[in-house]
XYZ file of C-alpha atoms in Angstrom:
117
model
C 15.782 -7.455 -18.276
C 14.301 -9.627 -15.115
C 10.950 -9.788 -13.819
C 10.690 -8.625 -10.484
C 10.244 -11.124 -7.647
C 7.889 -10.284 -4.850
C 7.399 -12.358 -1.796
C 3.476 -13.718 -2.843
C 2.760 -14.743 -6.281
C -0.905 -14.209 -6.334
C -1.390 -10.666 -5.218
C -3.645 -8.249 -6.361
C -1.729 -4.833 -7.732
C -3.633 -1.581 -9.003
C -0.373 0.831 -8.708
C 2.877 0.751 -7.970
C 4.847 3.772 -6.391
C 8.546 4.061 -7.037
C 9.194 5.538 -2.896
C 13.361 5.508 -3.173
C 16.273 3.872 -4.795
C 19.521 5.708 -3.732
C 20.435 3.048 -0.537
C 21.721 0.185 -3.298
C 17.754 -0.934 -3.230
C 14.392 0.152 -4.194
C 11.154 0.786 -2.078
C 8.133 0.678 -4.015
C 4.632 0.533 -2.516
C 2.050 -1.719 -3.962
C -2.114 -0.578 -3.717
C -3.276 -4.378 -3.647
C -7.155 -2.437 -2.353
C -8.039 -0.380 -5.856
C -7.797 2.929 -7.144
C -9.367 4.753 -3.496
C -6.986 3.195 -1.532
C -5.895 5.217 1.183
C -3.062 2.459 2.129
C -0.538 0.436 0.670
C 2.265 -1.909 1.339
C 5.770 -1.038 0.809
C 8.390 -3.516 -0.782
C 12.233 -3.278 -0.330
C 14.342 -5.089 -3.170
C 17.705 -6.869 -2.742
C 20.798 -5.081 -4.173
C 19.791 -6.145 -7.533
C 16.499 -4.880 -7.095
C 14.841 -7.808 -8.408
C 13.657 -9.597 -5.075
C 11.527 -7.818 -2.868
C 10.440 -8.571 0.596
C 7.386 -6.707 2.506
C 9.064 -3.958 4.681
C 5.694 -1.993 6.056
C 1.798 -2.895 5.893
C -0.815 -0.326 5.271
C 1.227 2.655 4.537
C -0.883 5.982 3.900
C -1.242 7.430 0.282
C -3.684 9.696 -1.314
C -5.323 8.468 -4.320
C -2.902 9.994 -6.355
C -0.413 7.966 -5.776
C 1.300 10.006 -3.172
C 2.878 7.805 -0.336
C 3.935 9.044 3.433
C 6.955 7.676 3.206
C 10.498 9.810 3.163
C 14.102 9.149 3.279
C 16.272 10.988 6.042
C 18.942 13.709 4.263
C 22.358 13.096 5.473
C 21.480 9.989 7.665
C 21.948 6.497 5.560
C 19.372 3.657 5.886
C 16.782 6.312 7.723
C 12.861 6.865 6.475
C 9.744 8.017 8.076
C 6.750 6.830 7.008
C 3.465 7.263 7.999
C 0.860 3.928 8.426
C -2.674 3.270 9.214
C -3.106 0.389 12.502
C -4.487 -2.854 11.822
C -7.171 -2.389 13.443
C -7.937 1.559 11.355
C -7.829 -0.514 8.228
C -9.983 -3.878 9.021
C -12.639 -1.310 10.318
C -12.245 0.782 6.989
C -12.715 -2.378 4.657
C -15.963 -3.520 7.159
C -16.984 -0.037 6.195
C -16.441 -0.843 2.872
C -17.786 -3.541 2.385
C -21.077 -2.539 4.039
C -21.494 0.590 2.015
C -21.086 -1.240 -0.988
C -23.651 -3.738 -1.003
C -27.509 -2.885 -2.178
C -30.127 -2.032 -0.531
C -32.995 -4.511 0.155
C -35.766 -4.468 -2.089
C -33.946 -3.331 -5.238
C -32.929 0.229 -4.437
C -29.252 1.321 -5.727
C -26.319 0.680 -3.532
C -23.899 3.393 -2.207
C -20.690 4.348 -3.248
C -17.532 4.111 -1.370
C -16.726 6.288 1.626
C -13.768 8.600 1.913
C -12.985 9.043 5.441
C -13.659 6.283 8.321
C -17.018 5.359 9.501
């Protein structure tokens, strides 16, 4: 059994979501954000499905686990897949950020927010 390769050595993973492995690879997508992540990145392996390069940033998923990301039937090498911009998610993690830090003067902090700002 081999270790899986991915393209960064240091990055943070808090799930992993097997997407597809019937094209001679696998997709997986990696939450690198925590548990209420509403994105991840996907990975696509080599044929042995030990090396994996980053094939799509900031893919949608629910915190379940479930990813926006399908293969096309009866069309090889085809998948949709649904992603937040760049922009959607730095404003989400300023968001955040913000709502996650305490109050002045001692009083409790807030909890994370579920949809954008």
């Amino acid at each position: 059994m081999r270790t899986a390769e991915l393209p960064h050595k240091h990055l943070y993973e808090h799930s992993y979501t097997i997407l597809d492995t019937s094209e001679h690879s696998v997709f997986i997508q990696i939450n690198h954000e925590g548990g209420l992540s509403k994105y991840g990145n996907i990975y696509a392996s080599d044929s042995t499905g030990v090396r994996y390069n980053l094939a799509l940033q900031y893919n949608v998923r629910d915190i379940d686990g479930q990813c926006d990301f399908e293969r096309v039937q009866g069309v090889d090498g085809i998948y949709l897949a649904n992603v937040f911009e760049k922009e959607a998610v730095k404003q989400y993690q300023e968001v955040e950020t913000r709502l996650d830090m305490p109050i002045q003067g001692g009083g409790k902090g807030f909890g994370a927010v579920d949809e954008y700002g």
